[in-house]
Tab-separated table of C-alpha atoms and ligand atoms in Angstrom:
chain	number	residue	atom	x	y	z
A	1	UNK	CA	-22.683	10.577	-22.199
A	2	UNK	CA	-22.829	8.808	-18.817
A	3	UNK	CA	-19.719	8.993	-16.676
A	4	UNK	CA	-17.488	5.963	-16.331
A	5	UNK	CA	-17.895	4.333	-12.951
A	6	UNK	CA	-15.260	2.815	-10.673
A	7	UNK	CA	-15.562	0.755	-7.515
A	8	UNK	CA	-12.626	0.997	-5.124
A	9	UNK	CA	-12.222	-1.546	-2.333
A	10	UNK	CA	-9.899	-0.186	0.352
A	11	UNK	CA	-11.079	3.357	-0.434
A	12	UNK	CA	-10.493	4.499	3.169
A	13	UNK	CA	-6.802	3.530	3.030
A	14	UNK	CA	-3.766	5.468	1.837
A	15	UNK	CA	-3.959	4.444	-1.826
A	16	UNK	CA	-7.748	4.284	-1.983
A	17	UNK	CA	-8.105	7.894	-0.903
A	18	UNK	CA	-5.566	9.185	-3.454
A	19	UNK	CA	-7.126	7.064	-6.191
A	20	UNK	CA	-10.639	8.292	-5.368
A	21	UNK	CA	-9.512	11.903	-5.835
A	22	UNK	CA	-7.647	11.067	-9.038
A	23	UNK	CA	-10.729	9.367	-10.548
A	24	UNK	CA	-13.120	12.099	-9.405
A	25	UNK	CA	-10.896	14.631	-11.158
A	26	UNK	CA	-11.145	12.513	-14.314
A	27	UNK	CA	-14.944	12.687	-14.143
A	28	UNK	CA	-15.589	9.162	-12.863
A	29	UNK	CA	-18.552	8.215	-10.726
A	30	UNK	CA	-16.643	6.802	-7.751
A	31	UNK	CA	-18.007	4.087	-5.473
A	32	UNK	CA	-16.186	2.694	-2.470
A	33	UNK	CA	-16.501	-0.332	-0.224
A	34	UNK	CA	-16.332	0.628	3.429
A	35	UNK	CA	-16.504	-1.737	6.359
A	36	UNK	CA	-18.375	-1.008	9.529
A	37	UNK	CA	-16.123	0.127	12.386
A	38	UNK	CA	-17.056	1.414	15.835
A	39	UNK	CA	-15.335	4.752	15.236
A	40	UNK	CA	-15.930	6.073	11.686
A	41	UNK	CA	-12.625	6.774	9.995
A	42	UNK	CA	-13.138	8.392	6.633
A	43	UNK	CA	-10.913	11.428	7.276
A	44	UNK	CA	-8.799	10.682	4.226
A	45	UNK	CA	-11.932	11.077	2.054
A	46	UNK	CA	-13.877	13.769	3.860
A	47	UNK	CA	-12.609	16.688	1.782
A	48	UNK	CA	-13.726	15.066	-1.503
A	49	UNK	CA	-17.424	15.074	-0.616
A	50	UNK	CA	-19.527	12.041	0.144
A	51	UNK	CA	-22.997	11.550	-1.163
A	52	UNK	CA	-25.995	9.348	-0.627
A	53	UNK	CA	-26.898	7.029	-3.438
A	54	UNK	CA	-29.075	8.836	-5.973
A	55	UNK	CA	-27.584	12.305	-5.424
A	56	UNK	CA	-24.847	13.683	-7.665
A	57	UNK	CA	-21.186	14.550	-7.100
A	58	UNK	CA	-18.773	13.140	-4.553
A	59	UNK	CA	-18.149	9.525	-3.605
A	60	UNK	CA	-20.754	6.844	-2.857
A	61	UNK	CA	-19.738	4.584	0.004
A	62	UNK	CA	-21.308	1.139	0.357
A	63	UNK	CA	-21.136	-0.910	3.517
A	64	UNK	CA	-19.596	-4.317	2.938
A	65	UNK	CA	-16.623	-6.427	3.857
A	66	UNK	CA	-14.056	-8.475	1.968
A	67	UNK	CA	-14.973	-11.418	4.205
A	68	UNK	CA	-18.665	-11.229	3.272
A	69	UNK	CA	-19.508	-12.519	-0.193
A	70	UNK	CA	-23.164	-11.509	0.040
A	71	UNK	CA	-22.276	-7.813	0.403
A	72	UNK	CA	-19.711	-8.038	-2.385
A	73	UNK	CA	-22.218	-9.717	-4.722
A	74	UNK	CA	-24.827	-7.108	-3.880
A	75	UNK	CA	-22.556	-4.113	-4.465
A	76	UNK	CA	-21.157	-5.413	-7.747
A	77	UNK	CA	-24.550	-6.293	-9.167
A	78	UNK	CA	-25.990	-2.943	-8.114
A	79	UNK	CA	-23.111	-0.723	-9.245
A	80	UNK	CA	-21.962	-2.788	-12.257
A	81	UNK	CA	-18.824	-0.617	-12.409
A	82	UNK	CA	-16.736	-0.164	-15.533
A	83	UNK	CA	-13.582	-0.563	-13.429
A	84	UNK	CA	-12.803	-2.212	-10.096
A	85	UNK	CA	-9.660	-1.362	-8.147
A	86	UNK	CA	-9.193	-4.075	-5.525
A	87	UNK	CA	-7.067	-2.324	-2.893
A	88	UNK	CA	-8.662	-3.681	0.293
A	89	UNK	CA	-6.304	-5.771	2.389
A	90	UNK	CA	-5.001	-6.575	5.818
A	91	UNK	CA	-1.866	-4.897	4.582
A	92	UNK	CA	0.508	-5.127	7.546
A	93	UNK	CA	3.171	-7.798	7.060
A	94	UNK	CA	4.160	-8.256	10.730
A	95	UNK	CA	0.529	-8.365	11.865
A	96	UNK	CA	-0.129	-11.071	9.284
A	97	UNK	CA	2.010	-13.458	11.339
A	98	UNK	CA	-0.435	-12.971	14.249
A	99	UNK	CA	-3.578	-13.060	12.080
A	100	UNK	CA	-2.628	-15.434	9.290
A	101	UNK	CA	-6.061	-16.979	8.741
A	102	UNK	CA	-7.824	-13.608	8.776
A	103	UNK	CA	-5.223	-12.077	6.447
A	104	UNK	CA	-5.787	-14.899	4.001
A	105	UNK	CA	-9.549	-14.538	4.273
A	106	UNK	CA	-9.466	-10.812	3.445
A	107	UNK	CA	-6.653	-10.725	0.908
A	108	UNK	CA	-6.901	-14.057	-0.925
A	109	UNK	CA	-10.456	-15.365	-0.479
A	110	UNK	CA	-11.721	-11.772	-0.541
A	111	UNK	CA	-10.245	-11.295	-4.009
A	112	UNK	CA	-11.810	-14.551	-5.174
A	113	UNK	CA	-15.162	-13.338	-3.810
A	114	UNK	CA	-14.925	-10.281	-6.091
A	115	UNK	CA	-13.854	-12.294	-9.110
A	116	UNK	CA	-16.713	-14.733	-8.604
A	117	UNK	CA	-19.131	-11.846	-8.098
A	118	UNK	CA	-18.137	-10.557	-11.539
A	119	UNK	CA	-19.130	-13.909	-13.013
A	120	UNK	CA	-22.348	-14.055	-10.984
A	121	UNK	CA	-23.348	-10.574	-12.181
A	122	UNK	CA	-22.370	-11.537	-15.752
A	123	UNK	CA	-20.116	-8.515	-16.129
A	124	UNK	CA	-16.853	-10.360	-16.856
A	125	UNK	CA	-16.854	-8.897	-20.379
A	126	UNK	CA	-17.783	-5.360	-19.232
A	127	UNK	CA	-15.721	-4.686	-16.138
A	128	UNK	CA	-11.969	-4.127	-15.944
A	129	UNK	CA	-10.261	-5.377	-12.783
A	130	UNK	CA	-7.100	-4.104	-11.095
A	131	UNK	CA	-5.431	-6.217	-8.384
A	132	UNK	CA	-3.097	-4.618	-5.828
A	133	UNK	CA	-0.258	-7.125	-5.935
A	134	UNK	CA	2.865	-6.531	-3.883
A	135	UNK	CA	6.642	-6.656	-4.103
A	136	UNK	CA	6.421	-8.677	-0.876
A	137	UNK	CA	5.511	-11.611	-3.135
A	138	UNK	CA	9.146	-11.666	-4.318
A	139	UNK	CA	10.243	-12.255	-0.737
A	140	UNK	CA	13.805	-13.401	-0.686
A	141	UNK	CA	13.847	-14.140	-4.395
A	142	UNK	CA	17.621	-13.819	-4.525
A	143	UNK	CA	17.535	-11.802	-7.756
A	144	UNK	CA	18.181	-8.089	-7.664
A	145	UNK	CA	16.486	-6.058	-9.033
A	146	UNK	CA	13.093	-7.755	-9.303
A	147	UNK	CA	11.020	-7.615	-12.496
A	148	UNK	CA	7.974	-9.407	-13.939
A	149	UNK	CA	10.070	-12.530	-14.619
A	150	UNK	CA	11.554	-12.855	-11.126
A	151	UNK	CA	10.309	-15.998	-9.341
A	152	UNK	CA	8.219	-15.405	-6.239
A	153	UNK	CA	9.418	-16.614	-2.843
A	154	UNK	CA	6.938	-15.169	-0.304
A	155	UNK	CA	8.096	-14.886	3.307
A	156	UNK	CA	4.931	-14.061	5.270
A	157	UNK	CA	1.238	-14.967	5.490
A	158	UNK	CA	0.586	-11.558	3.925
A	159	UNK	CA	2.806	-12.308	0.941
A	160	UNK	CA	1.332	-15.784	0.503
A	161	UNK	CA	-2.192	-14.334	0.527
A	162	UNK	CA	-1.217	-11.692	-2.036
A	163	UNK	CA	0.335	-14.339	-4.260
A	164	UNK	CA	-2.903	-16.336	-4.097
A	165	UNK	CA	-4.889	-13.245	-5.150
A	166	UNK	CA	-2.342	-12.484	-7.882
A	167	UNK	CA	-2.659	-15.927	-9.460
A	168	UNK	CA	-6.457	-15.921	-9.082
A	169	UNK	CA	-6.494	-12.691	-11.076
A	170	UNK	CA	-4.235	-14.137	-13.777
A	171	UNK	CA	-6.426	-17.256	-13.842
A	172	UNK	CA	-9.590	-15.214	-14.458
A	173	UNK	CA	-7.800	-13.321	-17.223
A	174	UNK	CA	-6.751	-16.543	-18.924
A	175	UNK	CA	-9.817	-18.645	-18.140
A	176	UNK	CA	-12.701	-16.228	-18.582
A	177	UNK	CA	-11.251	-13.396	-20.673
A	178	UNK	CA	-11.624	-10.887	-17.847
A	179	UNK	CA	-9.706	-7.656	-18.486
A	180	UNK	CA	-7.713	-8.188	-15.288
A	181	UNK	CA	-4.291	-6.742	-14.481
A	182	UNK	CA	-1.975	-6.816	-11.492
A	183	UNK	CA	0.245	-3.938	-10.425
A	184	UNK	CA	3.145	-5.421	-8.476
A	185	UNK	CA	3.834	-2.315	-6.463
A	186	UNK	CA	6.920	-1.716	-4.365
A	187	UNK	CA	6.594	0.280	-1.133
A	188	UNK	CA	4.990	3.675	-1.537
A	189	UNK	CA	4.548	6.140	1.263
A	190	UNK	CA	3.044	9.533	1.958
A	191	UNK	CA	1.775	11.818	4.673
A	192	UNK	CA	-1.328	9.582	4.630
A	193	UNK	CA	0.596	6.397	5.371
A	194	UNK	CA	-0.652	4.535	8.426
A	195	UNK	CA	1.736	5.178	11.371
A	196	UNK	CA	2.290	1.452	11.854
A	197	UNK	CA	4.533	1.288	8.768
A	198	UNK	CA	8.172	2.063	9.358
A	199	UNK	CA	8.524	5.257	7.289
A	200	UNK	CA	5.636	7.101	8.897
A	201	UNK	CA	6.577	5.776	12.326
A	202	UNK	CA	9.997	7.356	11.857
A	203	UNK	CA	8.784	10.690	10.449
A	204	UNK	CA	6.216	11.057	13.242
A	205	UNK	CA	8.913	10.368	15.823
A	206	UNK	CA	11.150	13.022	14.260
A	207	UNK	CA	8.300	15.542	14.368
A	208	UNK	CA	7.753	14.818	18.059
A	209	UNK	CA	11.450	15.409	18.787
A	210	UNK	CA	11.180	18.740	17.010
A	211	UNK	CA	8.319	19.691	19.330
A	212	UNK	CA	10.326	18.612	22.405
A	213	UNK	CA	7.906	15.721	22.893
A	214	UNK	CA	10.385	13.096	21.701
A	215	UNK	CA	10.368	9.548	23.006
A	216	UNK	CA	13.047	7.055	22.036
A	217	UNK	CA	12.105	5.646	18.633
A	218	UNK	CA	12.020	1.851	18.918
A	219	UNK	CA	12.687	0.001	15.700
A	220	UNK	CA	13.314	-3.576	14.564
A	221	UNK	CA	15.532	-4.576	11.654
A	222	UNK	CA	17.570	-1.567	10.470
A	223	UNK	CA	19.229	-3.397	7.577
A	224	UNK	CA	16.130	-4.314	5.546
A	225	UNK	CA	16.125	-2.476	2.228
A	226	UNK	CA	13.056	-1.199	0.427
A	227	UNK	CA	12.318	0.626	-2.818
A	228	UNK	CA	10.298	3.555	-1.429
A	229	UNK	CA	8.279	5.841	-3.704
A	230	UNK	CA	5.563	8.481	-3.300
A	231	UNK	CA	1.996	7.081	-3.184
A	232	UNK	CA	0.127	9.707	-5.287
A	233	UNK	CA	2.286	8.803	-8.306
A	234	UNK	CA	1.498	5.116	-7.812
A	235	UNK	CA	-2.303	5.452	-7.951
A	236	UNK	CA	-2.022	7.208	-11.314
A	237	UNK	CA	-0.347	4.157	-12.804
A	238	UNK	CA	-3.144	1.900	-11.484
A	239	UNK	CA	-5.509	3.806	-13.755
A	240	UNK	CA	-3.062	3.750	-16.684
A	241	UNK	CA	-2.764	-0.036	-16.323
A	242	UNK	CA	-6.542	-0.424	-16.703
A	243	UNK	CA	-6.611	1.814	-19.797
A	244	UNK	CA	-4.354	-0.598	-21.751
A	245	UNK	CA	-6.081	-2.546	-24.494
A	246	UNK	CA	-4.473	-5.798	-23.403
A	247	UNK	CA	-4.486	-6.627	-19.679
A	248	UNK	CA	-1.096	-7.430	-18.209
A	249	UNK	CA	1.013	-7.343	-15.029
A	250	UNK	CA	3.565	-4.631	-14.232
A	251	UNK	CA	6.320	-4.058	-11.669
A	252	UNK	CA	6.040	-0.509	-10.304
A	253	UNK	CA	8.810	1.106	-8.249
A	254	UNK	CA	11.551	3.698	-8.316
A	255	UNK	CA	14.427	1.336	-9.151
A	256	UNK	CA	16.360	2.546	-6.113
A	257	UNK	CA	16.686	0.953	-2.692
A	258	UNK	CA	17.577	2.211	0.785
A	259	UNK	CA	17.863	0.613	4.213
A	260	UNK	CA	15.638	1.406	7.192
A	261	UNK	CA	18.826	2.773	8.807
A	262	UNK	CA	19.343	5.244	5.949
A	263	UNK	CA	15.688	6.321	6.003
A	264	UNK	CA	16.043	7.010	9.734
A	265	UNK	CA	19.217	9.055	9.225
A	266	UNK	CA	17.612	11.084	6.409
A	267	UNK	CA	14.525	11.804	8.509
A	268	UNK	CA	16.554	13.169	11.433
A	269	UNK	CA	18.799	15.075	8.994
A	270	UNK	CA	15.656	16.790	7.682
A	271	UNK	CA	15.459	18.611	11.036
A	272	UNK	CA	19.208	19.149	11.325
A	273	UNK	CA	20.121	16.215	13.585
A	274	UNK	CA	22.935	13.767	12.839
A	275	UNK	CA	22.633	10.232	14.226
A	276	UNK	CA	25.707	8.460	15.587
A	277	UNK	CA	25.276	4.688	15.925
A	278	UNK	CA	26.831	2.840	18.866
A	279	UNK	CA	26.643	-0.790	20.007
A	280	UNK	CA	25.516	-3.781	17.977
A	281	UNK	CA	22.570	-6.129	17.534
A	282	UNK	CA	19.708	-5.539	19.972
A	283	UNK	CA	21.987	-3.210	21.962
A	284	UNK	CA	22.553	-0.836	19.072
A	285	UNK	CA	21.485	2.757	19.707
A	286	UNK	CA	21.280	5.940	17.674
A	287	UNK	CA	22.266	9.085	19.554
A	288	UNK	CA	22.255	12.738	18.581
A	289	UNK	CA	25.845	13.443	17.483
A	290	UNK	CA	25.877	16.886	19.119
A	291	UNK	CA	23.821	16.474	22.293
A	292	UNK	CA	24.253	12.748	22.964
A	293	UNK	CA	20.465	12.424	23.395
A	294	UNK	CA	19.188	8.895	22.821
A	295	UNK	CA	17.057	8.962	19.661
A	296	UNK	CA	16.759	5.346	18.457
A	297	UNK	CA	16.836	1.948	20.187
A	298	UNK	CA	16.187	-1.590	19.006
A	299	UNK	CA	13.086	-3.490	20.143
A	300	UNK	CA	12.983	-7.165	19.098
A	301	UNK	CA	9.172	-6.962	19.159
A	302	UNK	CA	9.431	-5.488	15.669
A	303	UNK	CA	11.503	-8.376	14.273
A	304	UNK	CA	9.589	-10.742	12.006
A	305	UNK	CA	9.787	-14.556	12.082
A	306	UNK	CA	10.911	-14.370	8.451
A	307	UNK	CA	12.131	-11.117	6.944
A	308	UNK	CA	12.346	-9.786	3.397
A	309	UNK	CA	15.821	-8.342	3.196
A	310	UNK	CA	16.219	-6.635	-0.144
A	311	UNK	CA	13.608	-5.199	-2.477
A	312	UNK	CA	14.528	-3.159	-5.532
A	313	UNK	CA	12.296	-2.803	-8.570
A	314	UNK	CA	13.244	-2.993	-12.197
A	315	UNK	CA	10.345	-0.911	-13.569
A	316	UNK	CA	11.608	-1.003	-17.191
A	317	UNK	CA	8.416	-2.596	-18.561
A	318	UNK	CA	6.187	0.081	-16.991
A	319	UNK	CA	8.497	2.801	-18.295
A	320	UNK	CA	8.423	1.331	-21.806
A	321	UNK	CA	4.769	0.321	-22.117
A	322	UNK	CA	2.981	2.750	-19.796
A	323	UNK	CA	5.405	5.709	-20.070
A	324	UNK	CA	5.370	5.770	-16.275
A	325	UNK	CA	8.421	6.672	-14.204
A	326	UNK	CA	8.593	7.508	-10.514
A	327	UNK	CA	9.712	11.081	-10.026
A	328	UNK	CA	9.945	11.606	-6.250
A	329	UNK	CA	13.364	10.557	-4.943
A	330	UNK	CA	13.927	9.285	-1.433
A	331	UNK	CA	15.322	12.579	-0.061
A	332	UNK	CA	12.276	14.506	-1.234
A	333	UNK	CA	9.893	11.814	0.048
A	334	UNK	CA	11.445	12.012	3.510
A	335	UNK	CA	11.214	15.817	3.520
A	336	UNK	CA	7.537	15.721	2.443
A	337	UNK	CA	6.640	13.272	5.202
A	338	UNK	CA	8.615	14.987	7.967
A	339	UNK	CA	7.188	18.397	7.042
A	340	UNK	CA	3.619	17.014	7.073
A	341	UNK	CA	4.115	15.417	10.483
A	342	UNK	CA	5.607	18.574	11.927
A	343	UNK	CA	2.532	20.422	10.668
A	344	UNK	CA	0.242	17.880	12.267
A	345	UNK	CA	1.435	16.942	15.710
A	346	UNK	CA	-2.042	16.220	16.935
A	347	UNK	CA	-1.946	12.424	17.060
A	348	UNK	CA	0.126	11.225	19.941
A	349	UNK	CA	-1.824	8.232	21.196
A	350	UNK	CA	-1.538	5.912	18.246
A	351	UNK	CA	-0.713	2.246	18.632
A	352	UNK	CA	2.438	1.787	16.553
A	353	UNK	CA	2.717	-1.987	16.691
B	1	NAP	P1	-3.971	0.528	3.788
B	1	NAP	O1	-3.735	1.990	3.998
B	1	NAP	O2	-3.670	-0.425	4.875
B	1	NAP	O3	-5.524	0.380	3.384
B	1	NAP	C1	-6.152	-0.884	3.367
B	1	NAP	C2	-7.606	-0.707	3.024
B	1	NAP	O4	-8.252	-1.996	3.046
B	1	NAP	C3	-8.371	0.177	4.041
B	1	NAP	O5	-9.332	0.927	3.337
B	1	NAP	C4	-9.057	-0.875	4.892
B	1	NAP	O6	-10.219	-0.416	5.523
B	1	NAP	C5	-9.428	-1.906	3.840
B	1	NAP	N1	-9.772	-3.189	4.445
B	1	NAP	C6	-9.016	-3.950	5.267
B	1	NAP	N2	-9.699	-5.051	5.629
B	1	NAP	C7	-10.912	-4.982	5.027
B	1	NAP	C8	-12.047	-5.810	5.020
B	1	NAP	N3	-12.099	-6.950	5.726
B	1	NAP	N4	-13.109	-5.449	4.268
B	1	NAP	C9	-13.094	-4.281	3.570
B	1	NAP	N5	-12.037	-3.445	3.542
B	1	NAP	C10	-10.961	-3.800	4.263
B	1	NAP	O7	-3.206	0.024	2.497
B	1	NAP	P2	-2.531	0.858	1.293
B	1	NAP	O8	-1.136	1.190	1.678
B	1	NAP	O9	-3.456	1.921	0.857
B	1	NAP	O10	-2.413	-0.276	0.180
B	1	NAP	C11	-3.478	-0.513	-0.741
B	1	NAP	C12	-3.339	-1.936	-1.300
B	1	NAP	O11	-2.106	-2.058	-1.972
B	1	NAP	C13	-3.363	-3.041	-0.250
B	1	NAP	O12	-3.991	-4.162	-0.844
B	1	NAP	C14	-1.894	-3.343	-0.016
B	1	NAP	O13	-1.744	-4.676	0.431
B	1	NAP	C15	-1.350	-3.136	-1.421
B	1	NAP	N6	0.059	-2.708	-1.502
B	1	NAP	C16	0.469	-1.605	-0.805
B	1	NAP	C17	1.767	-1.180	-0.949
B	1	NAP	C18	2.275	0.027	-0.207
B	1	NAP	O14	3.505	0.200	-0.127
B	1	NAP	N7	1.385	0.895	0.300
B	1	NAP	C19	2.647	-1.870	-1.799
B	1	NAP	C20	2.171	-2.972	-2.508
B	1	NAP	C21	0.862	-3.375	-2.370
B	1	NAP	P3	-10.130	0.306	6.972
B	1	NAP	O15	-9.786	1.745	6.675
B	1	NAP	O16	-11.507	0.101	7.484
B	1	NAP	O17	-9.066	-0.377	7.764
B	2	GDD	N1	6.488	-1.665	10.522
B	2	GDD	C1	7.728	-1.637	11.027
B	2	GDD	N2	7.947	-1.134	12.289
B	2	GDD	N3	8.748	-2.107	10.262
B	2	GDD	C2	10.003	-2.043	10.775
B	2	GDD	C3	10.280	-1.530	12.049
B	2	GDD	C4	9.189	-1.059	12.840
B	2	GDD	O1	9.353	-0.611	13.970
B	2	GDD	N4	11.626	-1.586	12.252
B	2	GDD	C5	12.157	-2.100	11.150
B	2	GDD	N5	11.188	-2.397	10.246
B	2	GDD	C6	11.417	-3.004	8.943
B	2	GDD	C7	10.541	-4.234	8.656
B	2	GDD	O2	11.071	-5.379	9.300
B	2	GDD	C8	10.614	-4.278	7.128
B	2	GDD	O3	11.776	-4.943	6.732
B	2	GDD	C9	10.735	-2.790	6.740
B	2	GDD	O4	11.045	-2.076	7.935
B	2	GDD	C10	9.479	-2.210	6.116
B	2	GDD	O5	8.396	-2.525	6.958
B	2	GDD	P1	6.947	-1.871	6.743
B	2	GDD	O6	7.059	-0.393	6.692
B	2	GDD	O7	6.046	-2.463	7.776
B	2	GDD	O8	6.529	-2.315	5.283
B	2	GDD	P2	6.660	-3.720	4.518
B	2	GDD	O9	7.747	-3.576	3.513
B	2	GDD	O10	6.719	-4.851	5.460
B	2	GDD	O11	5.236	-3.812	3.784
B	2	GDD	C11	4.711	-2.696	3.074
B	2	GDD	O12	5.141	-2.737	1.737
B	2	GDD	C12	4.676	-3.862	0.990
B	2	GDD	C13	5.267	-3.747	-0.419
B	2	GDD	O13	6.548	-4.300	-0.455
B	2	GDD	C14	3.182	-2.753	3.176
B	2	GDD	O14	2.643	-1.577	2.642
B	2	GDD	C15	2.626	-3.927	2.410
B	2	GDD	O15	1.198	-3.858	2.391
B	2	GDD	C16	3.159	-3.847	0.970
B	2	GDD	O16	2.665	-4.922	0.193
């Protein structure tokens, strides 16, 4: 019997790399879309083995870009995958305010390019499609917790682009019978998280303090609350969603929420430091309660024109229908990330904007 095949867009990212490994372990033939960059960056995949087309084992990477419909059409008609996981995105919310048109091109029009390519290749009835939707789409919905019925109120170009892709996916499901599903995932983190997201930025800063290379950690809004889970558990549910007979959309999260302030405190506690907060607003500072060393300061650069204040999932549908439940709690997640960054202090010159 020939192996099932999967095409992952965004395979070089946090989720893409975990998903690639998960599918390889299940015996899939895994294909990935990679874009051309001046400095190759496939470290997250290197240990899984890469192969040239035609050989066996490992992952096949295809050059293409979400902004380039000709490459997307070519890859889909050549690979004709059983499953597509559309994870590629300009995924940084604050950056999306600076690159709104580009973000929309990659995230929204890029998704439509894939959906249209499925029609062009006449594989709408053969290929299952997973869309990486986001809890950011809820924005400031005003309802806590958020579930599949909560109205969307996006607060950033990123969230608007994701909502466009979400509805395009639903439209193809309803209009063309495509087996298309959206996972509305709440924040999920790991040692592979890009250092420009707040959790990894914090855990890397803590690791540097431990190595006596600490520099004041500059953060934006400390009060924003997120439902943070552990990424490897979240890619497993992407696969489970595509194995359902009837395509559908699911909220995926832990059901618990913490503030950026609490995450920061937990991360420093993981190395035995207590933070004492002094001052208010942009003058607020976090100092080491025993030594008085300045650990955290506020930098308005990290504020967003419009913020999402409170995200907390109600994952009851996923628990009931997919038998999926997040198992890693926030304390353990913080410890995993801090420990990994202490073990790998070799990346000091990273732009953390
Ligand atoms: P990530 O680490 O930022 O990875 C994004 C991936 O998209 C990378 O492989 C990136 O390639 C690729 N990409 C970006 N622009 C592209 C383009 N123009 N053409 C082709 N590929 C492009 O994101 P992630 O955390 O793994 O998230 C995966 C997906 O889930 C994203 O769609 C994200 O928006 C969504 N999501 C994430 C979370 C979360 O908490 N992590 C929650 C909800 C939804 P390069 O490596 O070349 O940059
Ligand atoms: N990045 C960053 N850097 N965020 C900061 C900082 C900082 O220095 N200081 C405070 N924050 C606050 C942000 O304002 C936001 O409220 C919160 O920390 C989380 O920010 P991010 O870690 O950048 O993630 P996000 O929630 O905006 O977006 C992530 O999760 C979404 C799911 O809800 C991304 O992974 C998105 O792609 C994903 O869709």
